[in-house]
Structure formats: structure tokens, C-alpha cells
XYZ file of C-alpha atoms in Angstrom:
453
model
C -228.875 47.981 38.219
C -227.857 46.442 34.879
C -229.907 43.408 33.821
C -227.667 40.416 33.168
C -229.305 37.533 31.276
C -230.813 34.847 33.488
C -227.862 32.490 34.025
C -225.337 31.294 36.566
C -222.070 33.211 36.310
C -218.713 31.611 37.102
C -215.423 33.508 36.981
C -212.658 30.954 36.498
C -209.074 31.764 37.486
C -206.007 29.610 38.020
C -205.359 31.289 41.386
C -206.214 34.437 43.337
C -203.627 35.289 45.986
C -203.130 38.708 47.615
C -200.221 40.725 46.208
C -199.435 38.088 43.586
C -199.834 38.349 39.802
C -200.141 42.141 39.840
C -202.972 43.653 37.861
C -204.349 40.237 36.898
C -205.581 39.555 40.426
C -206.841 43.103 40.903
C -208.794 43.198 37.641
C -210.267 39.699 38.081
C -211.576 40.550 41.542
C -212.784 43.929 40.299
C -214.816 42.242 37.551
C -216.450 39.983 40.138
C -217.239 42.922 42.412
C -218.656 44.981 39.561
C -220.822 42.072 38.413
C -222.099 41.619 41.962
C -222.967 45.298 42.217
C -224.796 44.986 38.892
C -226.857 42.068 40.222
C -225.184 39.064 38.554
C -223.823 37.425 41.770
C -220.909 35.459 40.245
C -218.847 32.768 41.922
C -215.046 32.964 41.823
C -213.550 29.558 41.035
C -209.851 28.708 41.451
C -207.838 25.523 40.872
C -204.586 26.116 42.772
C -203.759 23.206 45.135
C -203.205 25.266 48.269
C -204.501 24.269 51.671
C -208.002 25.215 52.861
C -206.434 27.333 55.596
C -204.332 29.245 53.059
C -207.361 29.807 50.838
C -209.395 31.024 53.817
C -206.659 33.510 54.700
C -206.444 34.784 51.113
C -210.199 35.307 51.032
C -210.236 37.067 54.393
C -207.542 39.429 53.143
C -209.535 40.255 50.025
C -212.662 40.913 52.117
C -210.688 43.097 54.525
C -209.340 45.164 51.621
C -212.802 45.529 50.093
C -211.838 43.625 46.938
C -214.817 41.262 47.413
C -217.968 41.449 49.480
C -217.694 38.065 51.225
C -215.597 34.902 51.360
C -218.594 32.869 50.239
C -218.150 34.000 46.629
C -215.031 31.789 46.362
C -214.759 28.081 45.624
C -211.607 26.057 45.051
C -211.314 22.689 43.319
C -209.094 21.119 45.970
C -211.189 22.454 48.849
C -214.153 20.718 47.165
C -212.127 17.534 46.567
C -212.358 16.232 50.147
C -215.310 14.445 51.716
C -216.284 14.699 55.374
C -214.279 11.538 56.176
C -211.100 12.986 54.645
C -211.209 10.918 51.462
C -211.977 12.011 47.934
C -215.388 13.627 47.476
C -218.124 11.702 45.698
C -217.903 13.773 42.506
C -214.185 13.044 42.306
C -214.639 9.325 42.832
C -217.297 9.281 40.116
C -214.892 10.935 37.682
C -212.098 8.415 38.361
C -211.408 5.379 36.196
C -209.408 2.248 37.025
C -205.682 2.800 36.788
C -202.446 3.476 38.596
C -199.868 6.189 39.127
C -197.187 6.580 36.463
C -194.058 4.946 37.966
C -191.824 7.277 35.939
C -193.182 10.361 37.709
C -192.949 11.782 41.204
C -196.226 12.646 42.920
C -197.272 15.098 45.615
C -200.270 14.716 47.877
C -202.780 17.585 48.086
C -206.286 18.013 49.469
C -205.288 16.281 52.687
C -204.043 13.244 50.748
C -207.275 12.732 48.804
C -205.484 13.596 45.545
C -201.951 12.831 44.311
C -200.763 15.123 41.512
C -197.974 14.158 39.097
C -194.955 16.484 38.968
C -194.623 17.146 35.245
C -191.533 19.216 34.381
C -192.660 20.845 31.156
C -193.908 24.324 30.164
C -197.046 22.570 28.912
C -197.575 20.634 32.129
C -201.266 21.503 32.129
C -201.787 19.538 28.909
C -200.472 16.269 30.293
C -202.717 13.207 30.457
C -200.535 11.725 33.221
C -202.773 9.949 35.745
C -203.926 11.911 38.789
C -204.489 9.472 41.654
C -207.689 9.666 43.699
C -207.604 8.171 47.212
C -210.041 7.175 49.951
C -209.873 8.212 53.607
C -207.366 5.438 54.348
C -205.058 6.719 51.599
C -205.787 3.795 49.284
C -206.132 4.529 45.542
C -209.676 4.317 44.181
C -208.813 5.244 40.594
C -207.197 7.862 38.401
C -208.188 10.861 36.301
C -206.345 11.361 33.006
C -204.701 14.742 33.456
C -205.502 18.220 34.692
C -207.964 19.034 31.931
C -210.160 16.075 32.812
C -209.902 16.982 36.494
C -210.889 20.611 35.952
C -213.798 19.708 33.665
C -215.072 17.137 36.163
C -215.094 19.780 38.890
C -216.837 22.348 36.718
C -219.444 19.745 35.789
C -219.976 19.077 39.500
C -220.305 22.777 40.347
C -222.695 23.264 37.439
C -224.836 20.329 38.513
C -225.143 21.744 42.045
C -226.209 25.149 40.727
C -228.665 23.700 38.221
C -230.249 21.601 40.933
C -231.148 24.895 42.568
C -232.204 26.567 39.306
C -231.918 24.869 35.877
C -230.595 27.877 34.001
C -227.530 28.033 31.739
C -223.969 28.657 32.905
C -221.750 31.479 31.691
C -218.081 30.856 32.433
C -215.808 33.888 32.275
C -212.396 32.290 31.853
C -209.592 34.565 33.044
C -206.662 32.203 32.349
C -205.205 31.129 29.010
C -204.101 27.730 30.375
C -207.567 27.026 31.729
C -209.115 28.146 28.464
C -207.083 25.547 26.591
C -208.335 22.853 28.959
C -212.044 23.671 29.055
C -212.610 24.570 25.408
C -213.572 20.932 24.809
C -216.157 20.900 27.614
C -219.160 19.392 25.863
C -222.022 20.896 27.835
C -224.619 22.524 25.606
C -225.847 24.625 28.520
C -222.472 26.337 29.016
C -221.129 29.441 27.296
C -217.448 30.373 27.697
C -216.309 33.983 27.475
C -212.517 34.226 27.509
C -210.892 37.417 28.766
C -207.377 38.602 27.930
C -205.028 40.248 30.422
C -201.673 40.481 28.704
C -199.778 40.909 25.454
C -199.472 37.986 23.044
C -196.248 39.152 21.371
C -192.537 38.737 21.951
C -189.997 41.586 21.828
C -189.848 44.039 20.155
C -193.644 43.910 20.599
C -194.662 45.055 17.126
C -197.836 43.831 15.437
C -195.772 41.398 13.337
C -193.458 40.239 16.141
C -193.179 36.558 16.978
C -195.963 35.140 19.105
C -195.213 34.352 22.695
C -194.917 30.519 22.603
C -197.562 30.180 25.317
C -200.141 31.755 22.989
C -199.617 29.711 19.820
C -202.098 26.934 20.634
C -204.547 29.400 22.101
C -204.976 31.256 18.817
C -205.810 27.963 17.110
C -208.716 27.381 19.491
C -209.853 30.980 20.093
C -212.710 30.794 17.508
C -214.283 28.068 19.649
C -214.929 30.385 22.592
C -218.321 32.048 22.655
C -216.568 35.414 22.953
C -213.033 36.708 23.417
C -212.802 39.950 25.387
C -209.759 42.079 24.496
C -208.753 44.926 26.831
C -207.796 47.384 24.058
C -208.850 48.238 20.524
C -205.233 48.156 19.367
C -204.660 44.566 20.470
C -207.985 43.394 19.034
C -207.165 45.071 15.718
C -203.632 43.617 15.663
C -205.093 40.156 16.203
C -207.729 40.591 13.500
C -205.119 41.770 11.024
C -203.010 38.704 11.714
C -205.548 35.945 12.357
C -208.768 37.145 10.765
C -212.184 37.528 12.322
C -213.185 33.934 12.983
C -213.154 34.524 16.738
C -216.098 36.368 18.274
C -213.745 39.086 19.524
C -214.950 42.133 21.431
C -213.242 45.091 23.115
C -213.943 45.080 26.838
C -211.419 47.113 28.864
C -210.859 46.304 32.508
C -212.791 48.923 34.439
C -211.704 51.159 37.301
C -213.864 52.831 39.889
C -213.598 56.610 40.034
C -213.115 58.252 43.453
C -215.949 60.198 45.026
C -213.984 63.410 44.482
C -210.905 64.247 42.432
C -208.105 66.209 44.102
C -207.512 69.430 42.207
C -204.199 69.834 40.407
C -203.431 72.901 42.530
C -203.742 70.834 45.731
C -201.173 68.195 44.719
C -197.443 68.086 45.296
C -196.263 69.815 42.088
C -192.967 67.905 41.955
C -194.141 64.392 42.758
C -193.973 61.761 40.002
C -195.188 58.246 40.825
C -194.920 54.788 39.289
C -197.158 51.921 40.445
C -196.350 48.309 39.593
C -194.035 45.362 40.030
C -190.307 46.032 40.276
C -189.713 43.785 37.278
C -187.639 44.016 34.072
C -190.655 44.584 31.830
C -191.345 47.893 33.580
C -187.937 49.285 32.482
C -187.460 51.116 35.778
C -183.681 51.569 35.391
C -184.431 53.599 32.264
C -187.004 55.636 34.211
C -184.421 56.398 36.911
C -181.767 57.431 34.404
C -184.228 59.696 32.627
C -185.278 61.191 35.939
C -181.694 62.189 36.702
C -182.011 64.548 33.733
C -185.406 65.776 34.955
C -183.990 66.664 38.371
C -181.200 68.624 36.678
C -183.886 70.895 35.209
C -186.476 70.686 37.991
C -184.546 70.343 41.282
C -187.751 69.937 43.319
C -188.867 66.892 41.307
C -189.253 63.596 43.173
C -189.869 60.101 41.810
C -191.603 57.381 43.854
C -191.456 53.802 42.556
C -194.264 52.012 44.400
C -194.248 48.222 44.316
C -192.257 45.112 45.167
C -190.194 42.712 43.144
C -186.885 41.076 42.405
C -185.305 44.247 40.997
C -185.479 46.242 44.208
C -181.820 45.700 45.168
C -180.547 46.586 41.694
C -182.704 49.713 41.633
C -181.410 50.838 45.035
C -177.852 50.394 43.772
C -178.548 52.416 40.631
C -180.203 55.224 42.603
C -177.123 55.452 44.834
C -174.700 55.337 41.885
C -176.499 58.241 40.200
C -176.606 60.282 43.418
C -180.412 60.323 43.425
C -181.143 59.103 46.956
C -182.828 62.414 47.778
C -184.861 62.429 44.563
C -185.898 58.794 43.939
C -187.452 56.457 46.511
C -188.849 52.925 46.713
C -191.714 53.129 49.245
C -192.809 49.476 48.727
C -196.270 48.022 48.187
C -199.411 50.019 48.737
C -202.935 48.733 49.252
C -204.289 52.226 48.596
C -203.025 53.295 45.166
C -205.682 55.990 45.027
C -204.099 57.816 47.940
C -200.728 57.739 46.158
C -202.235 59.060 42.926
C -204.226 61.786 44.693
C -201.022 63.478 45.829
C -199.068 63.093 42.576
C -198.508 65.670 39.880
C -197.712 63.012 37.271
C -198.116 59.277 36.782
C -195.203 57.823 34.798
C -195.053 54.506 32.952
C -191.981 53.260 31.102
C -193.165 49.663 30.585
C -191.967 47.762 27.536
C -195.413 46.164 27.194
C -198.719 45.822 29.022
C -202.031 44.077 28.636
C -203.955 47.260 29.310
C -202.160 49.050 32.128
C -204.496 49.035 35.116
C -202.455 51.549 37.121
C -202.573 53.982 34.209
C -206.350 53.621 34.118
C -206.508 54.332 37.860
C -204.323 57.403 37.375
C -206.782 58.771 34.836
C -209.719 58.084 37.152
C -207.966 60.054 39.902
C -207.243 62.963 37.582
C -203.486 62.380 37.624
C -201.784 63.471 34.372
C -199.896 60.657 32.629
C -196.587 60.540 30.790
C -196.232 57.229 28.957
C -194.262 55.497 26.258
C -196.368 54.530 23.239
C -196.266 50.755 23.746
C -198.482 47.782 23.070
C -200.930 47.813 24.755
C -202.928 50.430 26.636
C -201.506 53.960 26.652
C -202.484 54.818 23.053
C -206.099 53.723 23.624
C -206.511 55.285 27.036
C -204.855 58.625 26.177
C -206.603 59.013 22.822
C -208.947 61.620 24.295
C -206.292 63.353 26.379
C -205.200 63.143 29.983
C -201.497 62.785 29.342
C -198.574 62.882 26.967
C -197.703 59.898 24.796
C -194.051 59.803 23.712
C -192.325 57.517 21.193
C -191.325 54.229 22.754
C -187.791 54.342 24.124
C -187.208 58.021 23.279
C -185.573 59.242 26.477
C -185.233 62.817 25.227
C -188.967 63.009 24.565
C -189.760 61.409 27.925
C -187.604 63.904 29.825
C -189.058 66.831 27.890
C -192.621 65.694 28.614
C -191.962 65.291 32.337
C -190.254 68.674 32.603
C -193.063 70.327 30.675
C -195.826 68.924 32.882
C -193.940 69.540 36.123
C -193.220 73.186 35.285
C -196.561 74.160 33.740
C -199.369 74.378 36.307
C -201.916 75.321 33.659
C -201.076 72.195 31.649
C -201.357 69.975 34.716
C -204.816 71.364 35.411
C -205.931 70.819 31.814
C -204.545 67.282 31.678
C -206.173 66.456 35.003
C -209.586 67.466 33.663
C -209.002 65.495 30.466
C -207.900 62.466 32.495
C -211.177 62.296 34.393
C -213.135 62.532 31.142
C -210.958 59.828 29.525
C -211.521 57.515 32.496
C -215.278 57.647 31.916
C -214.778 55.162 29.065
C -213.337 52.755 31.661
C -216.184 53.030 34.157
C -217.671 49.894 35.763
C -221.107 50.771 34.376
C -219.782 50.884 30.832
C -217.801 47.659 31.350
C -220.873 45.876 32.674
C -223.003 46.990 29.730
C -220.375 45.549 27.385
C -220.284 42.306 29.355
C -224.078 42.044 29.464
C -224.216 42.420 25.681
C -221.550 39.732 25.223
C -223.385 37.319 27.530
C -226.732 37.958 25.877
C -225.286 37.390 22.413
C -223.581 34.145 23.494
C -226.738 32.814 25.147
C -228.858 33.670 22.117
C -227.204 31.042 19.918
C -225.716 27.537 20.173
C -222.309 27.176 21.773
C -219.347 27.613 19.433
C -217.330 24.741 20.908
């Protein structure tokens, strides 16, 4: 067991819904599970205004899949917003001030009518100070809260007070959402430390170090030095950020971890022609390009087969392209899987043609399962994870190089065996134990000094 500092640990996410948000949901739940196994016992906090029944179903699904140990590790703001009589909970009433709804806005009732949220049509809706109406059991207004930030901070203060009543130790908040980070960075509690994780790229196309910032990140970089630590998933992204913004932020490299299987399937026991992709069927994955490249692979390796596992809006277009290229016998779309390890255990190669990633969780899982990787050299993930071997990194967008790499791995059994061994070794740097040691060090450092906010 790894010794976390004596504190309450809260993992804060905007939402956690099965089969939504791809690797974000998987890695956030994995962090919570790994912390629990290491003895930290975190709570998972969410702020999406779904119904209690929907939240209960989501949690039951996660427990059934083994993503979390028990439903009791979850708490949701709007589940906590209702008192036994159906009105706003006491903490919510205490946070409200006199005021009224904004007549220029439409409102929607949530939390059984205890809260009325303004519908703000703006990419920066979370920053609004538009009044949120708090109601009693009869539906009568009892006051307003000035915007989502004030609402979220009031709830976190309430949760913290409950925990400290049990044990007056500090709180460590691991914030998994950029929007939430912007809203809680001004939380003025000296007993709270905020560690902000990163899940995705901060750049716009063409995704070079000097490319334009994604507009959603511009404010975040202004406030990032105020977090007690920023946890980047790759060295390359951390270094790109330092080169551009300096070192004012307490930035650390903390890759999302993957659990290795009990045993790795030998290269000789896999289907030697099977190539798999795991992820959303979305434009950023550049799957049409993967299919077109694979048509050339099949011309050289007739037994080759490509499986595109996942769901998404591009499925129909991909099916059409597969038919147009005459690849219906070579390329398939099996759908979602809740057991990616089983898919990887039978594959000769894991392929990724993404235009960008945060880290590339499926690639990390492929390495852990000893599945050789062929990947474009993109920001971010493949270069870091394949630095010690386990696959072939090809220049981004170079179809000739991609085809050559796939053909080479598929036709060379000795290479597949070597890459499989290297992959397992490379995955050791992404182990839960290593990730937890990094997190423990970050928490200890943050708790050893005053808050940066």
C-alpha cells in the first residue's frame, strides 16, 4: 500500500456517464479505483443536473463493469440539493441571497424543482453570473445564487464541512475538468489544495507546438499558476507548455495509468493478420484515412483484417467507404466493447491514426497487453509511450510509411514477438503503482506549503 498524506481526497468531474466522453471517463474512474486500492479512499463528485435515478443507474453500471468498487464513492451536486421534504437542502438555502430570476432568460427546473437553472446560450455559459433560483418544497423562490461558479463552490464547501466534521484534516481536490477548474480556482479555503489534471490537447490544427490555442484553453492558461499542481499526461505536452508559457505553474508529468493483465498472450498465439483500432468513430481519429491505407495493406497481405471498435457519428460514412473500396471482407465495425483487453489479446497490431490525443489511453492498454503498435507521430502520446519500443512511429500523415509499417509487422513474426516484449516493458512506466507514487508526491508537496490560489 502507498501512503497518501493524511487528507480527504475529492475527485471532481463535470459528469461521469457510461460510454460517454471516451477515455476521459475511463481514466477518471481508473484514477479513483487506483487511489482506493492504494488506501486513499477518494470520493467522486459530479455536477451534471441529471435525475437521481439516472445517476443511480450510471453508478450501478460502473460497479457492474468493475470500474469502481461501490456506488457509495459517488456524490452529485443536484442529488445533494434536495431536502427530505422535496425543497432545497439547508446548505443551498444558506448559500442563497435575496433576488429574482432574470426575466430575459429561460429557466429549467432540476433537482425535483428545488433548483431552476438559467439557459445561457454561450460557449462560456459556465462563467455566467445569471441568477440560479432556489425554491422551497412548495416551489416558491427562497433566493438566488449568482451563477454556476458560486453554486459549485457552495456545494464543495458543504461537502468539505461534512467531511471535516468527521475528521478535521485538509482537503485535496483533484479537478478533472477545465471548466470546473476555472470556477473553483477562486475558492478561498486555506485548508484546500487543488491539483488539476489534463486529459486532452490544448492546440488547434495543425497541432504543432506553436499552433493557435484552442479557444476553450485561453483563460485556463492565465489561471494555471494558481493551482497547487497541474498534472500533464505526457512529457511532450508539458515541455511544449513550458516553452510557450514558462514555468510559473507547478506542472508535473503524471500519465494516466493502465492495469496490466495477469498474463500476456504470446505473439505466436494471436491472429497474425488482425489489426485493431479502439476509440470513438469521430473525425479526429482519421478513420477514413486508416481504411484507405488498409486497402493497400490488403493488396500486399491478403489475410490482413482491420477491426474498428467503437461507436460514433461517422459509422454510416465509414460503412459506405468500406463498401466503395470493396473491403467488406477485410474491414469491419464490431461496435463498442466493454472488454478492450480481450480485443487486444487476439490482435497482431494496434493501429492509431488520430490527428491528436491527450495521451491515448487505448494505445497504453495495447502496450500493457503486449500488442505491437503502429502510430502516427502526433501530439500527444505515441512519441512518449513508444520511446522505449513496443511499436513503430511513422511521420504524421505519411500514408506510405504507415502502410509499410503495417505490412512489415504483419509479415514478420520475429518482429511481432520482439515488439510485444518491448510493449510490456514500455507499459511498466504507465503502471498504477508508478502513477500513485507520482500522485502521492504531488499531494505531499502541495500540502507542505500554503495554497497557491
